[in-house]
Structure formats: structure tokens, C-alpha cells
XYZ file of C-alpha atoms in Angstrom:
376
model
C -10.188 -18.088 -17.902
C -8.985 -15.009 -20.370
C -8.583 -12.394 -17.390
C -8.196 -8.564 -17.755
C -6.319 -7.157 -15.171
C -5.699 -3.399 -14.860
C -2.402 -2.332 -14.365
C -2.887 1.596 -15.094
C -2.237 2.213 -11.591
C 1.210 2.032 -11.942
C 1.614 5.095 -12.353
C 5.568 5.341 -11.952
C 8.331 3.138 -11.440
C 9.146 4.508 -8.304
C 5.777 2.051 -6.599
C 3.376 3.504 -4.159
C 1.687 1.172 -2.264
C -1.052 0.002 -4.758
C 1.269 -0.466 -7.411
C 3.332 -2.628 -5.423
C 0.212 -4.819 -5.032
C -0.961 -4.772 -8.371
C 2.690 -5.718 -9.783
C 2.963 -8.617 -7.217
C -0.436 -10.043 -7.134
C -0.156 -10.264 -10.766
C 3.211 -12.048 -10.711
C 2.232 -14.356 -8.394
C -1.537 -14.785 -10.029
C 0.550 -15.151 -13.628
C 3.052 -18.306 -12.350
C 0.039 -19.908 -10.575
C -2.498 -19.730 -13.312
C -0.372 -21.419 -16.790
C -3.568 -22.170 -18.063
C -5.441 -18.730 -17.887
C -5.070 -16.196 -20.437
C -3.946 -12.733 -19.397
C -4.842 -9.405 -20.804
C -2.703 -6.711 -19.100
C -3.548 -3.137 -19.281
C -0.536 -0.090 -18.997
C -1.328 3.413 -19.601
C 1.747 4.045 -21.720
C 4.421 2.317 -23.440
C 7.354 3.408 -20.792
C 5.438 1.967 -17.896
C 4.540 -1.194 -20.388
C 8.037 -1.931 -20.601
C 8.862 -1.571 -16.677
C 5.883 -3.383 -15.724
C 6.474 -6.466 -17.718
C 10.491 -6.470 -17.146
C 9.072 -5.834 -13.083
C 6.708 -9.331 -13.630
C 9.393 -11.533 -15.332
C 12.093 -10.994 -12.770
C 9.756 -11.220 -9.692
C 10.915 -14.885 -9.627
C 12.979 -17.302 -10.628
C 9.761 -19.721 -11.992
C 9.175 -18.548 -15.199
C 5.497 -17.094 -16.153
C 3.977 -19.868 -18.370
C 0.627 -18.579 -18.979
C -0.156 -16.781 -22.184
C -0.648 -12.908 -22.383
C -0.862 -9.886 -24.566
C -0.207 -6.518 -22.790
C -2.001 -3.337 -24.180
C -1.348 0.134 -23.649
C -4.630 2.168 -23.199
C -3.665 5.916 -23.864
C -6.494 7.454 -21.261
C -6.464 7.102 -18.116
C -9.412 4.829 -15.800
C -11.058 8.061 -14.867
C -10.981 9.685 -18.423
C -14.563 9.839 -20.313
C -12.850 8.134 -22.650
C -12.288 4.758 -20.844
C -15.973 4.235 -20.743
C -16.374 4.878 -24.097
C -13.517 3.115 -25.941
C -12.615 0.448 -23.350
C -15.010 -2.438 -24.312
C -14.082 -2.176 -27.642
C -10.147 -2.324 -27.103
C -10.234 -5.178 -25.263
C -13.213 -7.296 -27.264
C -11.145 -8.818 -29.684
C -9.361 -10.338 -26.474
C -12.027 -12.399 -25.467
C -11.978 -11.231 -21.940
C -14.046 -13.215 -19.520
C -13.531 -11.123 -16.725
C -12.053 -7.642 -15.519
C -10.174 -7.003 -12.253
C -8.858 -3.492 -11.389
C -6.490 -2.747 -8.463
C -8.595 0.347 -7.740
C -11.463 1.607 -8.340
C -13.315 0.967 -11.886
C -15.019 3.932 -13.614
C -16.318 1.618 -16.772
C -19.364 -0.334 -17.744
C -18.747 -3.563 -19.446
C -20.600 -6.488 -20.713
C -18.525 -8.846 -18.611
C -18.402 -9.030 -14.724
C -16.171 -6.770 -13.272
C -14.027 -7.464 -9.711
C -13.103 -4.206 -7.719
C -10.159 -3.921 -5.151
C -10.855 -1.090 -2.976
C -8.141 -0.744 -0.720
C -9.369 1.560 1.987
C -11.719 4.350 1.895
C -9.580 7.330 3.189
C -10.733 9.835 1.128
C -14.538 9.464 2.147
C -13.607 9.097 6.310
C -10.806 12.229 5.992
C -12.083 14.403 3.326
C -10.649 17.560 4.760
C -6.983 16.120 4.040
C -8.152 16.181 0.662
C -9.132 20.054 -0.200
C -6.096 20.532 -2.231
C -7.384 17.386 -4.847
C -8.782 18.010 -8.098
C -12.349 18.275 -8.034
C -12.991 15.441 -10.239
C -11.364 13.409 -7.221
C -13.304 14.992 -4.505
C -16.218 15.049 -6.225
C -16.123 11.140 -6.858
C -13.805 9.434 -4.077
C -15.154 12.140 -0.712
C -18.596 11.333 -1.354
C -20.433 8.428 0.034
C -23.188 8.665 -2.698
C -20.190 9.024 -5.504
C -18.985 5.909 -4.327
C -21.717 3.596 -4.620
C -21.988 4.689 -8.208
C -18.303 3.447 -8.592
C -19.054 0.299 -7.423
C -22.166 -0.396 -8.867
C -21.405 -2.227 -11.469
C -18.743 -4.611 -9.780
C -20.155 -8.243 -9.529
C -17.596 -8.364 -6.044
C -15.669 -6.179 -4.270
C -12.328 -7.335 -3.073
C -10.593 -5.697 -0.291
C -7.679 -5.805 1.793
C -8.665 -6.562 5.108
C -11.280 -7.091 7.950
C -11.507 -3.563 8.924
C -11.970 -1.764 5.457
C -14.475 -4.886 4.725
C -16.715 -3.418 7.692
C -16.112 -0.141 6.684
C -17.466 -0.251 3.247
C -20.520 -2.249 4.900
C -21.362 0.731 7.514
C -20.167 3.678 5.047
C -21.623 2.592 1.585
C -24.130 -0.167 2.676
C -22.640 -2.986 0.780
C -23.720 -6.117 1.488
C -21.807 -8.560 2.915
C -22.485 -11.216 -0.082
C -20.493 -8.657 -2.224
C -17.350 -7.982 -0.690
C -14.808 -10.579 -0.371
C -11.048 -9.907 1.836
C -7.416 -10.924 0.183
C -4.886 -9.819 2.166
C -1.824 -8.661 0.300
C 1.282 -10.536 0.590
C 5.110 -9.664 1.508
C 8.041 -10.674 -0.627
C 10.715 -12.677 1.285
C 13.374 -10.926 2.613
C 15.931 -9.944 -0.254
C 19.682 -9.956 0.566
C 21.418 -6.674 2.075
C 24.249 -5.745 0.473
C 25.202 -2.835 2.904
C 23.573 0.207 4.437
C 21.250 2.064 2.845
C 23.306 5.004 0.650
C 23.624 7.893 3.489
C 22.178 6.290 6.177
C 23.445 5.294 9.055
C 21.966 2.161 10.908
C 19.756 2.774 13.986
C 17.592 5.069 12.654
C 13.853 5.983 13.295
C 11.760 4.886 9.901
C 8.272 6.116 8.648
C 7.796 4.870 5.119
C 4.639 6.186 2.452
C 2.898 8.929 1.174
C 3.063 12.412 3.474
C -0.744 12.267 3.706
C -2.205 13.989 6.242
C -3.888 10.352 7.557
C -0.404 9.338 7.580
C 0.361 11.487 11.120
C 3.388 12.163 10.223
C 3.305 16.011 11.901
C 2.265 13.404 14.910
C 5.356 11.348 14.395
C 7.689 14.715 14.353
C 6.816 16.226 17.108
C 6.069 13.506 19.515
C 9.959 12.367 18.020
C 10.688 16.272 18.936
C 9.489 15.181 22.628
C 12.485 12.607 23.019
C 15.645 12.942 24.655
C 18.357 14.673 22.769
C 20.852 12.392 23.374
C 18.627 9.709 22.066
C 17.484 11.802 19.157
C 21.584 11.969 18.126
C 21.941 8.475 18.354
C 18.326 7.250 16.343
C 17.979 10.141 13.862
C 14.252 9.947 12.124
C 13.935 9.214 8.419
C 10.905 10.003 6.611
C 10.735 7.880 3.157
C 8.610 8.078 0.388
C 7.175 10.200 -2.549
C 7.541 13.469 -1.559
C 4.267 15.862 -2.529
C 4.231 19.672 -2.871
C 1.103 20.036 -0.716
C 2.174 18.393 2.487
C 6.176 18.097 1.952
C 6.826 21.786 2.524
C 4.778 22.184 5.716
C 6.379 18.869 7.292
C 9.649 20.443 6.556
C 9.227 23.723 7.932
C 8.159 22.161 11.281
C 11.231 19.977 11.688
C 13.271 23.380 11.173
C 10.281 25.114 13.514
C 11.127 22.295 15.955
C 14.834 22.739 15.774
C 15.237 18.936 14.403
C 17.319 20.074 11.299
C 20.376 17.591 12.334
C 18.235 14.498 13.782
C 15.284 14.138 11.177
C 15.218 14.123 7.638
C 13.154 14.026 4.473
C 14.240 11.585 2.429
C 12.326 11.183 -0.589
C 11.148 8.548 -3.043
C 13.014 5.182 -2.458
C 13.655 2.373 -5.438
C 12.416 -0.618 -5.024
C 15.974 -2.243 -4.755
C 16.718 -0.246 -1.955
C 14.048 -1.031 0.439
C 15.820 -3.855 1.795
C 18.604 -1.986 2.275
C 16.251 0.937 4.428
C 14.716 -1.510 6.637
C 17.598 -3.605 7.107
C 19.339 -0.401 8.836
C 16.526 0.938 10.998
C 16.111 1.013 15.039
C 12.253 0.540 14.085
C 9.579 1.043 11.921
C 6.731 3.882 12.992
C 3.463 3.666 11.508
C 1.015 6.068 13.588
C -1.210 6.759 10.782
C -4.983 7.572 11.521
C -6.386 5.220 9.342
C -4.792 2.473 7.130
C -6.460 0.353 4.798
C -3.715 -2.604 5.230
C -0.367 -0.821 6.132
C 1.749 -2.757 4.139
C 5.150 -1.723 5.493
C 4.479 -2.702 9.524
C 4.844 -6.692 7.461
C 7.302 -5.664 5.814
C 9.273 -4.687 8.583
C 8.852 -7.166 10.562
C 9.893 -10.056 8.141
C 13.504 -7.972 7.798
C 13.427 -8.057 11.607
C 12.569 -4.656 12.636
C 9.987 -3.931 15.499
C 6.905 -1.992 14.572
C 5.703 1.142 16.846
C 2.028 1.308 15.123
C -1.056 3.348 15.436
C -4.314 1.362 16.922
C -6.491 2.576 14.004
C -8.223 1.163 10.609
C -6.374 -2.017 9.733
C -3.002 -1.791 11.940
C -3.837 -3.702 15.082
C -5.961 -6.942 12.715
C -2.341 -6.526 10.528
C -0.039 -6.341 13.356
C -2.021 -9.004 15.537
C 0.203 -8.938 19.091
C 3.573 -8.159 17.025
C 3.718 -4.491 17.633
C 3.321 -1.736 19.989
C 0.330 -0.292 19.500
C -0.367 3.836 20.505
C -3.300 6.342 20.384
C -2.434 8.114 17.407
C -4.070 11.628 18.531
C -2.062 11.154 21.577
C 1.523 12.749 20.795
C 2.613 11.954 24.140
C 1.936 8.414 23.607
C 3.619 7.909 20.645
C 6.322 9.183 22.317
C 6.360 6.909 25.043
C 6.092 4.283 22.541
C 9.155 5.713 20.483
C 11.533 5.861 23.960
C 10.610 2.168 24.834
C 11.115 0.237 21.593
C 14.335 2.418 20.933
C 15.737 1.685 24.945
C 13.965 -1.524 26.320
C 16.046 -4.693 25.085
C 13.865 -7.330 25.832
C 10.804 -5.640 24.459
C 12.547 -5.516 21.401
C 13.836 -9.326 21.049
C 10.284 -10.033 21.720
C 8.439 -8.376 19.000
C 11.207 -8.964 16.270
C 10.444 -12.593 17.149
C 6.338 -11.847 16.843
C 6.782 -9.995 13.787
C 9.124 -12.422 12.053
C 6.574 -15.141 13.095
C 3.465 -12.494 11.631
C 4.980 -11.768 8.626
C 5.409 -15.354 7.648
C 1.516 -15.448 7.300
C 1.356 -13.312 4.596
C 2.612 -14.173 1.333
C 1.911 -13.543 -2.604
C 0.899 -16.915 -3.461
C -1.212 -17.032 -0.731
C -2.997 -13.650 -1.942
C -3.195 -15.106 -5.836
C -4.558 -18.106 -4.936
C -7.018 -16.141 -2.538
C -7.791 -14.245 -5.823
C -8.420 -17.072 -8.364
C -10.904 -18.754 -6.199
C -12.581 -15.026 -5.707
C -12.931 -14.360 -9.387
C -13.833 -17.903 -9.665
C -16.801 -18.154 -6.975
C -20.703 -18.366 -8.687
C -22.340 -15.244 -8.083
């Protein structure tokens, strides 16, 4: 097969959650497939470079397929990509196209869509501050169908956003297949995370409303002080200058200045480090569309306090404490017993070592060659 596969969602090397899958689905998809051609699409030379170092060290096999690896200077979303795309790539030969995200092209081979969850359409009010191009074409249900109308299959990332996008856009089920993402094996810790000390609280991702996090902080707020000194909470991830600045001001509103802290974008060679050195993970999010982090978590051995919403309990299965998310009080109850109660602890770090070991990379690539290969 001579595959295109859309990598212009990396858009930094500092990997949100999508970029992390694109990067190691295509690894994985690369070292399983020798005979397949690849056609891999960057939207600049900088991010060419990272991406490509990023796929050869992901393991130790080497990739033995052939590929070329283009760098396509507009972005999916541009007016441009439906006019110039087709005619980058047809001297490739492509077969097929797969994008990570959504596709905003027509082309005159089949195209396979991974929509990973469809937060913008079932919280559009968290999204006032987007460009209007974005709310105009990811908050609308009708917008969306138009997106996806030209995908032979949509591939998503679990059970729950599956039935989602068959209630919300009316997608039959004949069109939408599930892969769930995968979880690298735990990497070797070569000491605490740089300013951290162990035993802290951890929320990692994007400070999205959905996320909860103003949830998190003041049901953590709620806590003991005493136990608030000893497990300080440490929000991780890309910061953003809509949301950062009010989650800050209510930590200083709620007088949490020297027990929680903002700490910004993490490498990806220090996440092993960061979960290695936390108390447990907290994932009270409204709505996920997989939740990546509660699996990885659990496969370093760190229990999982997580919201019973979207995807979280079918990714969790019975390896994490599950709370109401609109339910402060709740989540702080959850909070005091994974952070206090020994044996509930030893219990679910067992569970979640034992859940995480389900999901791998290879597993995922091999769920996604026999997608793109199944007759329409």
C-alpha cells in the first residue's frame, strides 16, 4: 500500500495529546508495515526534522519500510490545502490518506478520518474565545458532517466517542471503526522530576475548560491543610493565555499559593520522571475522548482519581476511582481517600498496572492496517 499519513498536527515539539498519537501510531504502523510505502506530511521543515528524528528513535527495530516526507507550507484548514494538496502528493502514488484529525480536503483517493472526541460540538461555550473559522466549523453539528463527508471511514478512539458521533452527527455505524491508542512502556527514571518533590497531586493536559481543572482546585482547596503541605498539586501542560490566568488567580483567590502550582509545558523526556514522583494522577475532566494519561499513569504505577464522564470509566475499566465531576465535594472525597487509604491504593496500582498492559502501539497499528485495509 503507498499510504499518506498526515502529520501536520504536530504542531510543536512540546506534544499535545494528538500529536503524541500521531507520532506513535506512525512509528509503530512504519516498523510493522516494511512493505508499505509511506508518504509523510509536516507543515514545516523544523517540525520535519523533529518528527522524523522523534520516529527513528521510538525503538530500537529499525523502520524498514520506504518513505519520502514532504513539507506542505499551509496548514489542513487553509483554502489552500484543498486546492494544491492533490497535486503535491500525485506524483507519490498515494493509495490512501489518513489524517490524525479532522480532513478539510477532497481527493480522488479514499480518505480515513481519526476524530478523537467531539468536545468542541458538546461544550461550545468553552470555546467563545476560538477563532471563528474554528467555531464556525468544529461547534456546529451541521459543519461537521461536511468535514466528514468525504471520509470512506471514520476512525476513533473509543466506545464512547464512537456512540457519540452516531447520536450527534448521525453516522452510521458501517462508517466508523474504534482503535484505541496505545501507551509506551514504562521508560527508566533517572531521578525526580527537576523541582518536584515526590508525593505530589498530578493533573496533566490542556487547561480547557472540559478539563475541570477550576473543579480540581477548589475541591483540592477543600482538603486538609496538613495534607495539602504534604501532597502539593501540580498542574502540567501547555499553558494558554485564555484559561491560564483565571486558574491562577483562583489558586491565589483560594490562598493555595504554597501547595499548588502551575507548571507548564513538560518534554517528552520528562514525563516519566513526573509520573514516577506523583501521590496520584487526577483526571476529573467533563468529557474525554480517550484520556490518555489515566494509562499512562497507571503503567508507571500511579493510582488514577478520574471523572465518570465521556471515555474515562470504558478507559479506566475497574482500575480507578471514579467521581461526579460537577460534584466538587466528591472529588474531594476522592482526593482524601486515594492520598490516605493504603490498601485502596495497593489495589488500584495493581488494576492499573494490569489495565495498562492492554493497551499498546502495536496493538493500535495493527488495529489500523486492517482498518485502512477492510473493503468498503
Amino acid at each position: 500500500m503507498r499510504l499518506v499519513l498526515d502529520l501536520r498536527w504536530v504542531k510543536s515539539p512540546v506534544l499535545d495529546g494528538i500529536a503524541r498519537v500521531s507520532l506513535s501510531l506512525t512509528a509503530a504502523l512504519m516498523r510493522q508495515q516494511p512493505d508499505w510505502f509511506f508518504v509523510l506530511l509536516f507543515g514545516s521543515d523544523k517540525l520535519r526534522r523533529f518528527g522524523l528524528e522523534w520516529l527513528n528513535a521510538a525503538s530500537d527495530t529499525p523502520i524498514q519500510a520506504d518513505y519520502v516526507s514532504l513539507v506542505i507550507p499551509f496548514g489542513p484548514a487553509s483554502p489552500l490545502n484543498q486546492l494544491r494538496l492533490g497535486g503535491l502528493l500525485r506524483k507519490h502514488r498515494p493509495e490512501q490518506y489518513f489524517s490524525f484529525y479532522y480532513a478539510f480536503q477532497r481527493l480522488n483517493i479514499p480518505q480515513t478520518i481519526m476524530v478523537h472526541d467531539l468536545i468542541p460540538l458538546l461544550f461550545p461555550d468553552s470555546f467563545k474565545q476560538a477563532s471563528l473559522g474554528f467555531r464556525l466549523s468544529m461547534t456546529r453539528s451541521d459543519a461537521l458532517r461536511l468535514l466528514l463527508r468525504n471520509a470512506r471511514r471514520v476512525m476513533t478512539v473509543s466506545h464512547s466517542t464512537r456512540q457519540d458521533l452516531e447520536q450527534q452527527l448521525q453516522l452510521p455505524k458501517s462508517r466508523i471503526a474504534v482503535c484505541y491508542p496505545g501507551v509506551s512502556p514504562p521508560q527508566p527514571v533517572k531521578g525526580p522530576y527537576p523541582g518536584l518533590a515526590p508525593g505530589y497531586v498530578l493533573a496533566l493536559g490542556r487547561p480547557d475548560p472540559h478539563k475541570n481543572l477550576a473543579g480540581l482546585i477548589s475541591a483540592y482547596a477543600a482538603l486538609p491543610e496538613a495534607l495539602r503541605q504534604q501532597h502539593p498539586l501540580v498542574l502540567a501542560g501547555p499553558e494558554d493565555s485564555r484559561y491560564t490566568p483565571a486558574l491562577r488567580q483562583q489558586i491565589q483567590d483560594l490562598g493555595l499559593d504554597e501547595t499548588a502550582r502551575i507548571l507548564g509545558p513538560v518534554a517528552p523526556g520528562n514525563l516519566p520522571a513526573l509520573y514516577s514522583g506523583a501521590r496520584l494522577l487526577a483526571m476529573v475532566s467533563h468529557y474525554e475522548g480517550f484520556g490518555l494519561p489515566v494509562i499512562e499513569a497507571m503503567s508507571y504505577g500511579v493510582p488514577v482519581l478520574a471523572a465518570w464522564r465521556g471515555s474515562l470509566p470504558e478507559v479506566a475499566g475497574e482500575a480507578a476511582l471514579l467521581v461526579n465531576p460537577e460534584r466538587p465535594p466528591e472529588i474531594t472525597w476522592g482526593l482524601h481517600r486515594l492520598l490516605t487509604k493504603v490498601w485502596l491504593r495497593k489495589n488500584l496500582i495493581k488494576r492499573g498496572r494490569e489495565q495498562a498492559a492492554r493497551f499498546s502501539w502495536e496493538a493500535s497499528a495493527r488495529r489500523l492496517a486492517e482498518i485502512l485495509q477492510q473493503p468498503d
